[in-house]
PDB file of C-alpha atoms in Angstrom:
ATOM      1  CA  MET A 269       1.695 -11.915   9.485  1.00 41.00           C
ATOM      2  CA  GLU A 270       1.057 -15.301  10.913  1.00 43.00           C
ATOM      3  CA  ASN A 271      -2.143 -14.758  10.379  1.00 53.00           C
ATOM      4  CA  ILE A 272      -1.774 -14.517   6.565  1.00 57.00           C
ATOM      5  CA  LEU A 273       0.507 -17.119   6.577  1.00 57.00           C
ATOM      6  CA  ASP A 274      -2.084 -19.552   8.491  1.00 53.00           C
ATOM      7  CA  LYS A 275      -4.634 -18.325   6.542  1.00 56.00           C
ATOM      8  CA  LEU A 276      -2.719 -19.371   3.347  1.00 54.00           C
ATOM      9  CA  GLY A 277      -1.581 -22.794   4.624  1.00 57.00           C
ATOM     10  CA  ILE A 278       2.016 -21.670   4.592  1.00 61.00           C
ATOM     11  CA  GLU A 279       4.737 -22.819   6.997  1.00 64.00           C
ATOM     12  CA  LEU A 280       7.627 -20.480   7.017  1.00 64.00           C
ATOM     13  CA  ASN A 281      10.928 -21.946   7.109  1.00 66.00           C
ATOM     14  CA  GLU A 282      14.286 -21.627   5.222  1.00 68.00           C
ATOM     15  CA  GLN A 283      12.637 -23.268   2.497  1.00 68.00           C
ATOM     16  CA  THR A 284       9.946 -20.769   2.231  1.00 79.00           C
ATOM     17  CA  ARG A 285      11.008 -17.764   3.304  1.00 87.00           C
ATOM     18  CA  LEU A 286      12.509 -16.484  -0.067  1.00 92.00           C
ATOM     19  CA  THR A 287      14.886 -13.428  -0.208  1.00 91.00           C
ATOM     20  CA  ASN A 288      15.419 -11.042  -3.390  1.00 93.00           C
ATOM     21  CA  ASP A 289      17.818 -13.598  -4.798  1.00 95.00           C
ATOM     22  CA  SER A 290      15.328 -16.595  -4.346  1.00 95.00           C
ATOM     23  CA  LYS A 291      14.435 -18.142  -7.684  1.00 96.00           C
ATOM     24  CA  PHE A 292      11.333 -19.519  -9.175  1.00 96.00           C
ATOM     25  CA  THR A 293       9.298 -20.418 -11.887  1.00 97.00           C
ATOM     26  CA  PHE A 294       6.074 -18.790 -12.749  1.00 97.00           C
ATOM     27  CA  ASN A 295       4.381 -17.018 -15.919  1.00 96.00           C
ATOM     28  CA  CYS A 296       0.757 -15.501 -16.479  1.00 95.00           C
ATOM     29  CA  HIS A 297      -0.833 -15.110 -19.677  1.00 94.00           C
ATOM     30  CA  SER A 298      -4.214 -15.486 -21.235  1.00 93.00           C
ATOM     31  CA  GLY A 299      -3.404 -19.042 -23.062  1.00 94.00           C
ATOM     32  CA  LEU A 300      -3.641 -20.602 -19.391  1.00 95.00           C
ATOM     33  CA  SER A 301      -7.233 -22.303 -18.519  1.00 95.00           C
ATOM     34  CA  CYS A 302      -6.879 -20.308 -15.126  1.00 95.00           C
ATOM     35  CA  PHE A 303      -6.498 -16.677 -16.313  1.00 94.00           C
ATOM     36  CA  ASN A 304      -8.375 -14.138 -14.656  1.00 91.00           C
ATOM     37  CA  THR A 305      -9.376 -16.962 -11.894  1.00 91.00           C
ATOM     38  CA  CYS A 306      -7.147 -15.281  -9.428  1.00 90.00           C
ATOM     39  CA  CYS A 307      -9.214 -11.988  -9.618  1.00 93.00           C
ATOM     40  CA  SER A 308     -11.977 -13.158  -7.698  1.00 90.00           C
ATOM     41  CA  ASN A 309     -12.201 -14.276  -4.009  1.00 88.00           C
ATOM     42  CA  LEU A 310      -9.995 -11.395  -3.134  1.00 88.00           C
ATOM     43  CA  ASP A 311      -8.808  -9.542  -0.225  1.00 90.00           C
ATOM     44  CA  ILE A 312      -7.065  -6.642  -1.011  1.00 93.00           C
ATOM     45  CA  VAL A 313      -5.857  -3.628   1.080  1.00 95.00           C
ATOM     46  CA  LEU A 314      -5.247  -0.917  -0.907  1.00 97.00           C
ATOM     47  CA  THR A 315      -2.166   1.822  -0.029  1.00 97.00           C
ATOM     48  CA  PRO A 316      -2.243   5.294  -0.469  1.00 98.00           C
ATOM     49  CA  TYR A 317      -0.155   5.034  -3.806  1.00 98.00           C
ATOM     50  CA  ASP A 318      -2.467   2.520  -5.255  1.00 98.00           C
ATOM     51  CA  ILE A 319      -5.873   5.104  -4.810  1.00 98.00           C
ATOM     52  CA  LEU A 320      -3.638   7.935  -6.066  1.00 98.00           C
ATOM     53  CA  ARG A 321      -3.032   5.962  -9.420  1.00 98.00           C
ATOM     54  CA  MET A 322      -6.260   3.981  -9.686  1.00 98.00           C
ATOM     55  CA  LYS A 323      -8.319   7.309  -8.861  1.00 98.00           C
ATOM     56  CA  ASN A 324      -6.544   9.178 -11.619  1.00 97.00           C
ATOM     57  CA  ARG A 325      -6.640   6.475 -14.070  1.00 97.00           C
ATOM     58  CA  LEU A 326     -10.598   6.862 -13.995  1.00 98.00           C
ATOM     59  CA  GLY A 327     -10.720  10.477 -13.638  1.00 98.00           C
ATOM     60  CA  LEU A 328     -12.207  10.413 -10.198  1.00 98.00           C
ATOM     61  CA  THR A 329     -11.849  12.333  -7.102  1.00 97.00           C
ATOM     62  CA  SER A 330     -10.178  10.857  -3.994  1.00 97.00           C
ATOM     63  CA  VAL A 331     -14.145  10.814  -1.883  1.00 97.00           C
ATOM     64  CA  GLU A 332     -15.692   9.361  -5.693  1.00 98.00           C
ATOM     65  CA  PHE A 333     -13.195   6.586  -5.643  1.00 98.00           C
ATOM     66  CA  ILE A 334     -13.135   5.429  -1.873  1.00 98.00           C
ATOM     67  CA  SER A 335     -17.379   5.779  -2.122  1.00 98.00           C
ATOM     68  CA  GLU A 336     -17.312   3.694  -5.241  1.00 97.00           C
ATOM     69  CA  TYR A 337     -14.374   1.206  -5.437  1.00 98.00           C
ATOM     70  CA  THR A 338     -13.362   0.381  -1.469  1.00 98.00           C
ATOM     71  CA  GLU A 339     -15.035  -0.519   1.829  1.00 96.00           C
ATOM     72  CA  PRO A 340     -13.317   0.327   5.306  1.00 96.00           C
ATOM     73  CA  VAL A 341     -11.723  -2.913   7.682  1.00 95.00           C
ATOM     74  CA  ILE A 342     -10.199  -1.968  10.963  1.00 94.00           C
ATOM     75  CA  GLN A 343      -6.749  -3.102  11.850  1.00 90.00           C
ATOM     76  CA  LYS A 344      -7.726  -4.758  14.844  1.00 86.00           C
ATOM     77  CA  GLU A 345      -4.602  -4.446  16.955  1.00 84.00           C
ATOM     78  CA  SER A 346      -3.904  -0.706  15.848  1.00 86.00           C
ATOM     79  CA  LYS A 347      -7.831   0.447  15.468  1.00 89.00           C
ATOM     80  CA  LEU A 348      -6.648   1.921  12.247  1.00 93.00           C
ATOM     81  CA  PRO A 349      -9.196   2.416   9.733  1.00 95.00           C
ATOM     82  CA  PHE A 350      -7.815   0.945   6.040  1.00 97.00           C
ATOM     83  CA  LEU A 351      -9.382   0.774   3.144  1.00 97.00           C
ATOM     84  CA  LYS A 352      -9.705  -2.636   0.668  1.00 97.00           C
ATOM     85  CA  LEU A 353     -11.077  -3.089  -2.786  1.00 97.00           C
ATOM     86  CA  LYS A 354     -14.591  -3.529  -2.772  1.00 96.00           C
ATOM     87  CA  LEU A 355     -15.404  -6.561  -5.169  1.00 95.00           C
ATOM     88  CA  GLY A 356     -18.528  -6.975  -7.542  1.00 92.00           C
ATOM     89  CA  ASP A 357     -21.209  -9.899  -8.193  1.00 84.00           C
ATOM     90  CA  GLU A 358     -19.680 -13.411  -6.907  1.00 85.00           C
ATOM     91  CA  GLY A 359     -16.527 -11.822  -5.395  1.00 89.00           C
ATOM     92  CA  LYS A 360     -15.028 -10.934  -8.402  1.00 92.00           C
ATOM     93  CA  CYS A 361     -12.683  -7.905  -9.203  1.00 95.00           C
ATOM     94  CA  ARG A 362     -15.033  -5.088 -11.104  1.00 95.00           C
ATOM     95  CA  PHE A 363     -12.074  -3.902 -13.094  1.00 96.00           C
ATOM     96  CA  VAL A 364     -11.220  -7.309 -14.563  1.00 94.00           C
ATOM     97  CA  ALA A 365     -12.671  -8.348 -18.114  1.00 92.00           C
ATOM     98  CA  ALA A 366     -12.191 -11.643 -20.118  1.00 90.00           C
ATOM     99  CA  GLU A 367      -9.292 -10.008 -21.593  1.00 92.00           C
ATOM    100  CA  GLY A 368      -7.587  -9.141 -18.637  1.00 93.00           C
ATOM    101  CA  CYS A 369      -7.455  -6.315 -16.406  1.00 95.00           C
ATOM    102  CA  THR A 370      -9.001  -2.926 -17.316  1.00 96.00           C
ATOM    103  CA  VAL A 371      -6.277  -0.982 -15.238  1.00 97.00           C
ATOM    104  CA  TYR A 372      -3.351  -3.103 -15.250  1.00 96.00           C
ATOM    105  CA  GLY A 373      -1.036  -0.321 -15.633  1.00 97.00           C
ATOM    106  CA  ASP A 374      -2.487   1.221 -12.847  1.00 98.00           C
ATOM    107  CA  ARG A 375      -3.248  -1.958 -10.556  1.00 97.00           C
ATOM    108  CA  PRO A 376      -2.638  -2.068  -7.057  1.00 97.00           C
ATOM    109  CA  ALA A 377       0.653  -3.321  -5.376  1.00 96.00           C
ATOM    110  CA  ALA A 378      -0.606  -6.387  -4.041  1.00 94.00           C
ATOM    111  CA  CYS A 379      -1.765  -7.402  -7.689  1.00 95.00           C
ATOM    112  CA  ARG A 380       1.829  -6.879  -9.266  1.00 96.00           C
ATOM    113  CA  TYR A 381       3.556  -9.369  -6.432  1.00 96.00           C
ATOM    114  CA  TYR A 382       1.256 -11.671  -6.918  1.00 95.00           C
ATOM    115  CA  PRO A 383       2.714 -15.055  -7.165  1.00 95.00           C
ATOM    116  CA  LEU A 384       4.718 -13.387  -4.066  1.00 95.00           C
ATOM    117  CA  GLY A 385       3.847 -12.729  -0.836  1.00 91.00           C
ATOM    118  CA  PHE A 386       5.371  -9.844   1.437  1.00 86.00           C
ATOM    119  CA  GLY A 387       6.225  -9.997   4.805  1.00 80.00           C
ATOM    120  CA  ILE A 388       7.430  -7.479   7.247  1.00 72.00           C
ATOM    121  CA  TYR A 389       9.016  -8.071  10.682  1.00 61.00           C
ATOM    122  CA  LYS A 390       7.594  -6.224  13.246  1.00 54.00           C
ATOM    123  CA  ASN A 391      10.515  -7.264  15.317  1.00 50.00           C
ATOM    124  CA  GLU A 392      13.179  -5.042  13.993  1.00 48.00           C
ATOM    125  CA  GLU A 393      15.797  -7.326  15.407  1.00 42.00           C
ATOM    126  CA  ALA A 394      14.471 -10.571  13.399  1.00 41.00           C
ATOM    127  CA  GLY A 395      16.097  -9.434  10.286  1.00 47.00           C
ATOM    128  CA  ASP A 396      14.848  -8.449   6.811  1.00 63.00           C
ATOM    129  CA  ASP A 397      11.798  -8.276   5.554  1.00 77.00           C
ATOM    130  CA  PHE A 398      10.815 -11.411   3.096  1.00 85.00           C
ATOM    131  CA  TYR A 399       8.819 -12.828   0.917  1.00 92.00           C
ATOM    132  CA  PHE A 400       7.014 -16.220  -0.153  1.00 93.00           C
ATOM    133  CA  LEU A 401       5.349 -18.033  -2.793  1.00 94.00           C
ATOM    134  CA  ILE A 402       1.416 -18.095  -2.774  1.00 92.00           C
ATOM    135  CA  ARG A 403       0.467 -21.452  -4.511  1.00 90.00           C
ATOM    136  CA  GLU A 404      -3.201 -21.708  -5.252  1.00 89.00           C
ATOM    137  CA  ASP A 405      -4.403 -24.954  -6.361  1.00 89.00           C
ATOM    138  CA  HIS A 406      -6.359 -23.198  -9.608  1.00 92.00           C
ATOM    139  CA  CYS A 407      -3.116 -21.600 -10.584  1.00 94.00           C
ATOM    140  CA  LYS A 408      -1.248 -23.071 -13.440  1.00 95.00           C
ATOM    141  CA  GLY A 409       1.324 -20.434 -13.772  1.00 96.00           C
ATOM    142  CA  PHE A 410       3.905 -22.311 -11.630  1.00 95.00           C
ATOM    143  CA  GLU A 411       3.548 -24.907 -14.314  1.00 95.00           C
ATOM    144  CA  GLU A 412       5.355 -22.700 -16.926  1.00 95.00           C
ATOM    145  CA  GLU A 413       8.918 -22.331 -17.648  1.00 94.00           C
ATOM    146  CA  ARG A 414       9.759 -18.890 -16.802  1.00 96.00           C
ATOM    147  CA  GLU A 415      12.603 -18.693 -14.317  1.00 97.00           C
ATOM    148  CA  TRP A 416      12.765 -15.536 -12.320  1.00 97.00           C
ATOM    149  CA  THR A 417      14.487 -14.296  -8.831  1.00 97.00           C
ATOM    150  CA  VAL A 418      12.200 -12.215  -6.667  1.00 96.00           C
ATOM    151  CA  GLY A 419      14.384  -9.370  -7.654  1.00 96.00           C
ATOM    152  CA  GLU A 420      13.673  -9.715 -11.310  1.00 97.00           C
ATOM    153  CA  TRP A 421      10.348 -10.212 -11.199  1.00 97.00           C
ATOM    154  CA  ARG A 422       9.533  -6.954  -8.106  1.00 95.00           C
ATOM    155  CA  LYS A 423      11.370  -4.756 -11.321  1.00 96.00           C
ATOM    156  CA  ASN A 424       9.187  -6.563 -14.053  1.00 96.00           C
ATOM    157  CA  GLN A 425       6.100  -6.092 -12.363  1.00 96.00           C
ATOM    158  CA  GLY A 426       7.095  -2.018 -11.256  1.00 96.00           C
ATOM    159  CA  VAL A 427       6.782  -3.064  -7.414  1.00 95.00           C
ATOM    160  CA  ASP A 428       9.650  -1.266  -6.437  1.00 94.00           C
ATOM    161  CA  GLU A 429       8.131   2.137  -7.450  1.00 96.00           C
ATOM    162  CA  TYR A 430       4.689   1.463  -5.635  1.00 96.00           C
ATOM    163  CA  ASP A 431       7.219   0.147  -2.407  1.00 94.00           C
ATOM    164  CA  ASP A 432       9.208   3.598  -2.366  1.00 96.00           C
ATOM    165  CA  LYS A 433       6.241   5.776  -2.738  1.00 97.00           C
ATOM    166  CA  ASN A 434       4.278   3.865   0.127  1.00 96.00           C
ATOM    167  CA  ARG A 435       7.856   3.849   2.041  1.00 95.00           C
ATOM    168  CA  VAL A 436       7.092   6.279   4.499  1.00 97.00           C
ATOM    169  CA  TRP A 437       3.293   5.258   4.906  1.00 97.00           C
ATOM    170  CA  MET A 438       4.706   1.796   5.918  1.00 94.00           C
ATOM    171  CA  GLU A 439       6.662   3.932   8.444  1.00 94.00           C
ATOM    172  CA  VAL A 440       3.817   5.273  10.230  1.00 95.00           C
ATOM    173  CA  ILE A 441       1.379   1.897  10.070  1.00 94.00           C
ATOM    174  CA  LEU A 442       4.198  -0.147  11.515  1.00 91.00           C
ATOM    175  CA  ASN A 443       5.313   2.207  14.137  1.00 91.00           C
ATOM    176  CA  LYS A 444       5.285   0.045  17.622  1.00 88.00           C
ATOM    177  CA  LYS A 445       3.530   2.922  19.503  1.00 88.00           C
ATOM    178  CA  LEU A 446       0.327   1.936  17.322  1.00 87.00           C
ATOM    179  CA  TYR A 447       0.616  -1.814  19.135  1.00 83.00           C
ATOM    180  CA  SER A 448       0.752  -0.779  22.375  1.00 81.00           C
ATOM    181  CA  PRO A 449      -1.963  -1.929  24.757  1.00 74.00           C
ATOM    182  CA  GLU A 450      -1.960   1.059  26.572  1.00 71.00           C
ATOM    183  CA  LEU A 451      -2.610   3.508  23.337  1.00 73.00           C
ATOM    184  CA  GLU A 452      -5.583   3.763  21.824  1.00 77.00           C
ATOM    185  CA  PRO A 453      -6.053   6.906  19.060  1.00 81.00           C
ATOM    186  CA  ASP A 454      -8.846   8.906  19.778  1.00 87.00           C
ATOM    187  CA  GLU A 455     -11.430  10.178  17.322  1.00 91.00           C
ATOM    188  CA  LYS A 456      -9.570  12.939  15.882  1.00 92.00           C
ATOM    189  CA  SER A 457      -6.018  11.097  15.085  1.00 91.00           C
ATOM    190  CA  LEU A 458      -8.198   8.442  13.380  1.00 94.00           C
ATOM    191  CA  LYS A 459      -9.752  10.967  10.943  1.00 95.00           C
ATOM    192  CA  MET A 460      -6.436  12.703  10.575  1.00 95.00           C
ATOM    193  CA  PHE A 461      -4.709   8.861   9.503  1.00 96.00           C
ATOM    194  CA  PHE A 462      -7.407   8.347   7.477  1.00 97.00           C
ATOM    195  CA  MET A 463      -7.252  11.932   5.808  1.00 98.00           C
ATOM    196  CA  ALA A 464      -3.614  11.816   5.113  1.00 98.00           C
ATOM    197  CA  SER A 465      -3.429   8.389   3.894  1.00 98.00           C
ATOM    198  CA  TYR A 466      -6.211   8.370   1.665  1.00 98.00           C
ATOM    199  CA  ASP A 467      -8.185  11.449   0.624  1.00 97.00           C
ATOM    200  CA  LEU A 468      -5.904  13.498  -0.907  1.00 97.00           C
ATOM    201  CA  ASP A 469      -8.131  16.094  -1.701  1.00 96.00           C
ATOM    202  CA  ALA A 470      -9.256  16.659   1.653  1.00 97.00           C
ATOM    203  CA  PHE A 471      -5.377  16.717   2.805  1.00 98.00           C
ATOM    204  CA  ARG A 472      -4.484  19.369  -0.075  1.00 97.00           C
ATOM    205  CA  ASP A 473      -7.467  21.983   1.262  1.00 97.00           C
ATOM    206  CA  PHE A 474      -6.139  21.524   4.628  1.00 97.00           C
ATOM    207  CA  VAL A 475      -3.057  22.745   3.586  1.00 97.00           C
ATOM    208  CA  PHE A 476      -3.993  25.160   1.470  1.00 97.00           C
ATOM    209  CA  GLU A 477      -7.111  26.325   3.174  1.00 96.00           C
ATOM    210  CA  SER A 478      -6.616  26.211   6.634  1.00 96.00           C
ATOM    211  CA  ARG A 479      -4.105  27.737   8.917  1.00 96.00           C
ATOM    212  CA  PHE A 480      -1.393  24.885   8.136  1.00 97.00           C
ATOM    213  CA  LEU A 481       0.667  27.096   6.594  1.00 96.00           C
ATOM    214  CA  ASP A 482       0.806  29.841   9.375  1.00 96.00           C
ATOM    215  CA  VAL A 483       1.967  26.983  11.694  1.00 96.00           C
ATOM    216  CA  PHE A 484       4.469  25.029   9.466  1.00 97.00           C
ATOM    217  CA  ASP A 485       7.549  26.077   8.208  1.00 96.00           C
ATOM    218  CA  ILE A 486       7.871  24.893   4.583  1.00 96.00           C
ATOM    219  CA  GLU A 487      10.418  25.467   2.126  1.00 95.00           C
ATOM    220  CA  GLU A 488       8.835  27.445  -1.585  1.00 96.00           C
ATOM    221  CA  GLU A 489      10.181  25.139  -3.747  1.00 96.00           C
ATOM    222  CA  ARG A 490       8.815  22.013  -1.314  1.00 96.00           C
ATOM    223  CA  LEU A 491       5.479  23.876  -1.514  1.00 96.00           C
ATOM    224  CA  GLU A 492       5.219  24.259  -5.259  1.00 96.00           C
ATOM    225  CA  MET A 493       6.086  20.249  -5.283  1.00 97.00           C
ATOM    226  CA  ILE A 494       3.175  19.555  -3.407  1.00 97.00           C
ATOM    227  CA  LYS A 495       0.502  21.943  -5.091  1.00 96.00           C
ATOM    228  CA  ASN A 496       1.694  20.330  -8.441  1.00 96.00           C
ATOM    229  CA  ASP A 497       2.587  16.837  -8.587  1.00 97.00           C
ATOM    230  CA  GLU A 498       0.271  14.532  -6.381  1.00 97.00           C
ATOM    231  CA  ALA A 499       2.629  11.709  -5.281  1.00 97.00           C
ATOM    232  CA  GLU A 500       4.621  14.457  -3.696  1.00 98.00           C
ATOM    233  CA  LEU A 501       1.461  16.011  -1.681  1.00 98.00           C
ATOM    234  CA  MET A 502       1.007  12.475  -0.671  1.00 98.00           C
ATOM    235  CA  LEU A 503       4.627  12.199   0.444  1.00 98.00           C
ATOM    236  CA  PHE A 504       4.501  15.227   2.564  1.00 98.00           C
ATOM    237  CA  ALA A 505       0.941  14.027   3.628  1.00 98.00           C
ATOM    238  CA  HIS A 506       2.802  10.705   5.457  1.00 98.00           C
ATOM    239  CA  GLN A 507       5.395  12.644   6.971  1.00 98.00           C
ATOM    240  CA  TRP A 508       3.109  15.188   8.567  1.00 97.00           C
ATOM    241  CA  LEU A 509       1.373  11.597   9.846  1.00 97.00           C
ATOM    242  CA  LEU A 510       4.629  10.897  11.555  1.00 97.00           C
ATOM    243  CA  PHE A 511       5.180  14.089  13.031  1.00 96.00           C
ATOM    244  CA  ALA A 512       1.150  14.594  14.279  1.00 95.00           C
ATOM    245  CA  LEU A 513       0.868  11.237  15.515  1.00 93.00           C
ATOM    246  CA  PHE A 514       4.417  10.143  16.652  1.00 93.00           C
ATOM    247  CA  LYS A 515       6.271  13.921  17.096  1.00 94.00           C
ATOM    248  CA  LYS A 516       9.018  12.538  14.618  1.00 96.00           C
ATOM    249  CA  PRO A 517      11.040  15.352  13.621  1.00 96.00           C
ATOM    250  CA  THR A 518       9.604  15.464   9.961  1.00 97.00           C
ATOM    251  CA  MET A 519       8.315  19.326   9.831  1.00 96.00           C
ATOM    252  CA  ASN A 520       9.010  22.402  10.655  1.00 95.00           C
ATOM    253  CA  LEU A 521       7.535  24.635  12.983  1.00 95.00           C
ATOM    254  CA  LYS A 522       7.537  28.541  12.181  1.00 91.00           C
ATOM    255  CA  GLN A 523       9.065  30.421  14.716  1.00 83.00           C
ATOM    256  CA  VAL A 524       6.332  32.521  16.899  1.00 69.00           C
TER     257      VAL A 524
END
C-alpha cells in the first residue's frame, strides 16, 4: 500500500485518510473536458469477480477472456500470479469509446472506486480499512458541486457487491503466511491459486470431472448451487483455496 501511495504522491495522515463517513465533492459526466482521460495509462489488477462479470458480458470463456484482455503480473512479496487489464494502443482501455465505457455495467471494481483509493492494513492491529482520494491533474470532476460521503459513493457505484463477492479471495491473498520470508509457494500451489482465482471453467472441471467429490463432502444443496451459479462456484473456489493453502476449516473431507 505504501508504494501505491508514494507513486500517487499521497502522504497518508488524518486529512488524507478517509472513512466511510468522510465527505468529498466529485462528479463525472460526458460534459467534462477530461471525459475518458482517466481510461488511459491504467494499471488495474483484476479481481476474480471482475473477470467473471466481464467474460460473461462478452460471452467468452474464462480462458478466452484471460488470453485476449489480460496480462500476468507477479506480486513481489507473495510471488502469487495476478492478472491485470491489457491495454490497447497508446495505453488506452480497450473497452472505452467516445461515449464512455462500453462495459460500464460490468466494469471492474477499481473503476467503480475511482476517484477513491482503497487501503487494507496488513497489520490487523493497525485499525480499520481506509480510503483516500486520487487527485489527478487532468481530472475536472473535483470542480463539480456534487457532494458524497465515501459510503454513498460506494453504494452509488455498486462497489459493495464487488467487495462482498471478492471477500473470501481477499482473505486468501492477505494471509500472513504468504508474506513469510521462509515460505515460497511451489509451482503446484501457484497453479492452484491461478485456477481457483481466475479460471472458473477449469475449476468447474476440477470439481466435477476429477476425484474431487470422492474426497470432499459437499452438501447436495451446495452442490446444486455451484453447478448453476458461477458466483457461488467462484466463492466455493476461494473457500477451497483457504483449505488447500492454509488448512482453514472451510471444507469437509469424506470419512474413509
